[in-house]
mmCIF file of C-alpha atoms and ligand atoms in Angstrom:
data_model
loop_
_atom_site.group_PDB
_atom_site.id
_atom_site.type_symbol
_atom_site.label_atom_id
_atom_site.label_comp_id
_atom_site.label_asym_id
_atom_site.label_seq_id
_atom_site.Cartn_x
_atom_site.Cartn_y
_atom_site.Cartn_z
ATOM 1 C CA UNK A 1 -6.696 -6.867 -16.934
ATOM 2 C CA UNK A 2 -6.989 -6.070 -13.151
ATOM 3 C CA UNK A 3 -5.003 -3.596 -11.805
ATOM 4 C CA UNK A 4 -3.934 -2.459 -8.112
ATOM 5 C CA UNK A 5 -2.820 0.419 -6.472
ATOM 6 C CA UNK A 6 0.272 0.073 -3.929
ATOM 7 C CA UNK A 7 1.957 2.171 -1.736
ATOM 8 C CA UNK A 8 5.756 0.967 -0.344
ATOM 9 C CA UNK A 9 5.593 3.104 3.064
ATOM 10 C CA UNK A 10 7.758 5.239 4.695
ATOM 11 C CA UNK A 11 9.492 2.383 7.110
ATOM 12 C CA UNK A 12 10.278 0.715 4.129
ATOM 13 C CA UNK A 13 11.871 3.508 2.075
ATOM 14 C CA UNK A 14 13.897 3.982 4.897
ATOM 15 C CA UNK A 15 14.810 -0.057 5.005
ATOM 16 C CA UNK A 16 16.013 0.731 1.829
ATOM 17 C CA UNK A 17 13.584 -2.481 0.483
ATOM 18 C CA UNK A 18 12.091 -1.114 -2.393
ATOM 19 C CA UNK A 19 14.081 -3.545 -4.587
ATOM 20 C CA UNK A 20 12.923 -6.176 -2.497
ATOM 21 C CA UNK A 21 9.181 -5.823 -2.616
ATOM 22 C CA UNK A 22 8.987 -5.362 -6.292
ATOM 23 C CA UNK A 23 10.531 -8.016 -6.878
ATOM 24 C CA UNK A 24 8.169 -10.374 -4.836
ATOM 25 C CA UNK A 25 5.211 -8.831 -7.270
ATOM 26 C CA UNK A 26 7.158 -9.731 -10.547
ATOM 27 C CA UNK A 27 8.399 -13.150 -8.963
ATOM 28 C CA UNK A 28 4.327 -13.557 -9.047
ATOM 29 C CA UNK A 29 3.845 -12.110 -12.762
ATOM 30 C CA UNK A 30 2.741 -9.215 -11.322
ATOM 31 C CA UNK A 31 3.310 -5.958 -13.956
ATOM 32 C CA UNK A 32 4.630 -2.927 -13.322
ATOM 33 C CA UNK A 33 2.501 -0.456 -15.430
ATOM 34 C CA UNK A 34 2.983 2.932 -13.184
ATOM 35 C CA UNK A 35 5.720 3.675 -10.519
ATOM 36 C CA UNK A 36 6.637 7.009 -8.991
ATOM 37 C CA UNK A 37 8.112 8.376 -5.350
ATOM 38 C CA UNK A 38 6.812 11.270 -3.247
ATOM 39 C CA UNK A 39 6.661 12.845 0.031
ATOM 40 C CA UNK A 40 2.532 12.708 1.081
ATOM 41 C CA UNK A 41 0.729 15.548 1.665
ATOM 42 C CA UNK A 42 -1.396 15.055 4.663
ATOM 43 C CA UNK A 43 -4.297 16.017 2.202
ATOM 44 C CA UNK A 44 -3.628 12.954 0.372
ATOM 45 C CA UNK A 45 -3.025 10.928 3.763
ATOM 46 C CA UNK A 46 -6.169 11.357 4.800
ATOM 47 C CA UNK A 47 -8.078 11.090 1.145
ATOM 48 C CA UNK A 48 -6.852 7.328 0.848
ATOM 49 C CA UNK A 49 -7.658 6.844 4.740
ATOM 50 C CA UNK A 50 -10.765 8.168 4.437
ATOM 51 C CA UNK A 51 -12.238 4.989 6.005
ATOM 52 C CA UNK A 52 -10.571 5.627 9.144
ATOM 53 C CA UNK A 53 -11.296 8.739 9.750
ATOM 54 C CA UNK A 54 -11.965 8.999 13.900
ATOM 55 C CA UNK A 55 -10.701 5.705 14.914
ATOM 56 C CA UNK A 56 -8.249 5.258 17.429
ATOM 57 C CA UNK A 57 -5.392 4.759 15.013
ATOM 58 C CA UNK A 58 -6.212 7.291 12.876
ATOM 59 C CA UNK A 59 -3.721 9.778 13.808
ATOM 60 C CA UNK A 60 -0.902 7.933 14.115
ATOM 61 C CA UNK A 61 -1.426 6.244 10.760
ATOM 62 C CA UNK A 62 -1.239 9.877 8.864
ATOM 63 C CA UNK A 63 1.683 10.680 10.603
ATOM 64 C CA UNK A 64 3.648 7.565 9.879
ATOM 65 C CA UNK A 65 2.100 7.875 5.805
ATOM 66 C CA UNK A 66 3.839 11.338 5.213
ATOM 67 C CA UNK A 67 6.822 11.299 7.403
ATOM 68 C CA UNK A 68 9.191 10.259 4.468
ATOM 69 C CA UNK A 69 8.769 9.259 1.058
ATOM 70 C CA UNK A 70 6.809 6.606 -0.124
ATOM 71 C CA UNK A 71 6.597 5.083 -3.860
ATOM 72 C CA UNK A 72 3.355 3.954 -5.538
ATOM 73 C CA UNK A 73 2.796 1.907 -7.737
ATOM 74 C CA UNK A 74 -0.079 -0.020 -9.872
ATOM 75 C CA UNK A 75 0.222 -3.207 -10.667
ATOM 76 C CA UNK A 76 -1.376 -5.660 -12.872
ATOM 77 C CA UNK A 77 -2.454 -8.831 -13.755
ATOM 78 C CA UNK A 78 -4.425 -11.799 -13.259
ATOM 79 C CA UNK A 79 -6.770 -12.037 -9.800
ATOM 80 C CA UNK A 80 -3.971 -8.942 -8.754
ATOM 81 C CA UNK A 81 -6.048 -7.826 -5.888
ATOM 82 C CA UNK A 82 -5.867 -10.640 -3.758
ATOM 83 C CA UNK A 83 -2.624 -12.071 -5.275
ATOM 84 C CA UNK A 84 -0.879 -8.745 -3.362
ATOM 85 C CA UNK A 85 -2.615 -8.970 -0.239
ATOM 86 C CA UNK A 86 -1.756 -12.357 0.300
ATOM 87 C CA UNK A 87 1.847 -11.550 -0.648
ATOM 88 C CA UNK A 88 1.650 -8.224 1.796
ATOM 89 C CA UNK A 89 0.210 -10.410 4.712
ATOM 90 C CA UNK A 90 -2.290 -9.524 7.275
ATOM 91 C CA UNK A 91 -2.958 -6.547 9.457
ATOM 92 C CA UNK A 92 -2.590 -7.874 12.325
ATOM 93 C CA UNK A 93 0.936 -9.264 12.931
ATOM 94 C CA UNK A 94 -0.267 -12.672 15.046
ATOM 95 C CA UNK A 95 -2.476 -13.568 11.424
ATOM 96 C CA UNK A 96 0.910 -12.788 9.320
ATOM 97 C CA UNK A 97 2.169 -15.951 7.301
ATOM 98 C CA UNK A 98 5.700 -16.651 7.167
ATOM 99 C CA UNK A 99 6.991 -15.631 3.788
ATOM 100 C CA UNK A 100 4.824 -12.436 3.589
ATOM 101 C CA UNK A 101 6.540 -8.767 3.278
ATOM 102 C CA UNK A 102 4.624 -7.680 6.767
ATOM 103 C CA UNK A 103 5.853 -11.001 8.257
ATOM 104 C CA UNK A 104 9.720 -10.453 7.168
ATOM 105 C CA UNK A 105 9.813 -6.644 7.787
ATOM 106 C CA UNK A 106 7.314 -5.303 9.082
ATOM 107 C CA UNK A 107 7.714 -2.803 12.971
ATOM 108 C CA UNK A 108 4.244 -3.523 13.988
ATOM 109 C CA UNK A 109 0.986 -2.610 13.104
ATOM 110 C CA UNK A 110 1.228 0.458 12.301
ATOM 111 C CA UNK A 111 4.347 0.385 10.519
ATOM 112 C CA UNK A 112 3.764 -2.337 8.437
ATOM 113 C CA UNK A 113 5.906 -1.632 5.087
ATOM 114 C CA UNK A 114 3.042 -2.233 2.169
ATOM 115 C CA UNK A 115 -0.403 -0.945 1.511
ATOM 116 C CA UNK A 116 -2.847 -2.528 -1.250
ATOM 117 C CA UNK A 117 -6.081 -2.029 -2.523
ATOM 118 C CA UNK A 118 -8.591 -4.733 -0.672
ATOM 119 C CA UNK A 119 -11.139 -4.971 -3.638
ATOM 120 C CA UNK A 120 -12.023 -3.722 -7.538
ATOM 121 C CA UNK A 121 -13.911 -0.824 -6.061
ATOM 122 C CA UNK A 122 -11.006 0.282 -3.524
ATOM 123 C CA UNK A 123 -8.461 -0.027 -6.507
ATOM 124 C CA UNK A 124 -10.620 2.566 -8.952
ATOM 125 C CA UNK A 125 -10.651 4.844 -6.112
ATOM 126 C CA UNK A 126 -7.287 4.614 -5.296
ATOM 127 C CA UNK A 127 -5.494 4.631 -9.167
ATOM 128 C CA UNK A 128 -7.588 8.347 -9.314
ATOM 129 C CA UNK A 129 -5.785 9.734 -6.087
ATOM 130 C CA UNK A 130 -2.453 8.242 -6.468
ATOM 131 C CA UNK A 131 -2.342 8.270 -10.460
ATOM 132 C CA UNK A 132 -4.467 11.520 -11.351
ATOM 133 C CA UNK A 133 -3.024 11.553 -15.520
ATOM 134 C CA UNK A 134 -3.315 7.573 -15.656
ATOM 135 C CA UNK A 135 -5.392 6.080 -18.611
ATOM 136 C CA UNK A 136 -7.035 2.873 -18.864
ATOM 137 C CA UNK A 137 -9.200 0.717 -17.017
HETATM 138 P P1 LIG B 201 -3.457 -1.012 4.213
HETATM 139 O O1 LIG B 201 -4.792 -0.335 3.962
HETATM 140 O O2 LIG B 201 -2.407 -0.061 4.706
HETATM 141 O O3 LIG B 201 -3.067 -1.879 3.070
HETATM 142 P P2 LIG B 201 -4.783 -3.101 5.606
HETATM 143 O O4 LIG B 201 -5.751 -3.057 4.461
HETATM 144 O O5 LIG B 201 -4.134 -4.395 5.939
HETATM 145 O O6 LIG B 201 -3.633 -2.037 5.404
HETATM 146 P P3 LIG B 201 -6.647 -1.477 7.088
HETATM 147 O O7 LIG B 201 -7.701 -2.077 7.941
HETATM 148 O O8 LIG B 201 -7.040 -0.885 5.778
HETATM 149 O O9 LIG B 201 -5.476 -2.558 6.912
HETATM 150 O O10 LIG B 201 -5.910 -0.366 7.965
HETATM 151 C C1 LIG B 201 -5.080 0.613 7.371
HETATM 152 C C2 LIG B 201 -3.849 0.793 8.198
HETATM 153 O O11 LIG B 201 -4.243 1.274 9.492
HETATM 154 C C3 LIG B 201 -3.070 -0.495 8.458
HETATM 155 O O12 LIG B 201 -2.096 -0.735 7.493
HETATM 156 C C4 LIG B 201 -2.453 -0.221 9.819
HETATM 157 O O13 LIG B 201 -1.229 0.475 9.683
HETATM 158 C C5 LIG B 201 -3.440 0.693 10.499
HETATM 159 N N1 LIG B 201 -4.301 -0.070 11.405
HETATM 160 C C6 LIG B 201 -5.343 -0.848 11.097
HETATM 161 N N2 LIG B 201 -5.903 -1.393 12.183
HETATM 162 C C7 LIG B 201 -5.189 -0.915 13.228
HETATM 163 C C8 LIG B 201 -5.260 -1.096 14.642
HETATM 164 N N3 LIG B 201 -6.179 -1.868 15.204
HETATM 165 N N4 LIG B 201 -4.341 -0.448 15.400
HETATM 166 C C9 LIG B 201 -3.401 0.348 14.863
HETATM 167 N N5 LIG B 201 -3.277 0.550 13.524
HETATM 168 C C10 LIG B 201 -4.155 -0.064 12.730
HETATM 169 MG MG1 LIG B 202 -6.666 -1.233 3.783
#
């Protein structure tokens, strides 16, 4: 079954929303199957960044990631991938669809509640950093 890897971000933590976003993935028979809460290490910031690595942004983004606690999670289930990241919304906040977690509670761009994993690839990649001890494919 596909799985993907999520992060709740610091803004939202601090919303106190967790409750809320999970329960947008299981309204969507989305699974649970791995769940915990830490404060980020900018070592792992900038391992699951990678990509961005000298863009403008860059910066700002690791500082936001491990200001305060996040929790990740992996979900799974059918099509997963893009089932989240339609329910997360856009990037950019003028391409965010009513309805979507960015949309109701997001700050801005940078502060925008939810990462996801944007393909199968991404989502191997990320389970290994995020979920070291997690078995299964
Ligand atoms: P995420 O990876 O966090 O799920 P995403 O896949 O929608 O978000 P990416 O292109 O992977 O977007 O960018 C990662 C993060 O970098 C975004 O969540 C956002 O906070 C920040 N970001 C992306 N583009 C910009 C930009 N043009 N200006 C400022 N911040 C940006
Ligand atoms: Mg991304």
């Amino acid at each position: 079954m596909e799985k993907t890897l999520v992060l709740i971000k610091p803004d939202a933590v601090e919303q106190n929303i967790i409750g809320n976003i999970i329960s947008l993935y299981e309204e969507a028979n989305l699974k649970v199957i791995a769940l915990k809460m830490e404060k980020v290490s900018r070592e792992t910031a900038e391992t699951h960044y990678k990509e961005h690595k000298g863009k403008v942004f860059y910066q700002e983004l690791i500082d936001f990631i491990t200001r305060s606690p996040i929790c990740a999670l992996i979900l799974e289930g059918e099509n997963c991938i893009a089932k989240v990241r339609e329910i997360n919304g856009a990037t950019k906040p003028e391409e965010q669809k009513p309805g979507t977690i960015r949309k109701k509670y997001a700050k801005g761009i940078t502060e925008n509640c939810v990462h996801a994993s944007d393909s199968l690839e991404s989502s191997k990649r990320e389970i290994k950093i995020w979920f070291p001890n997690f078995k299964g494919e």
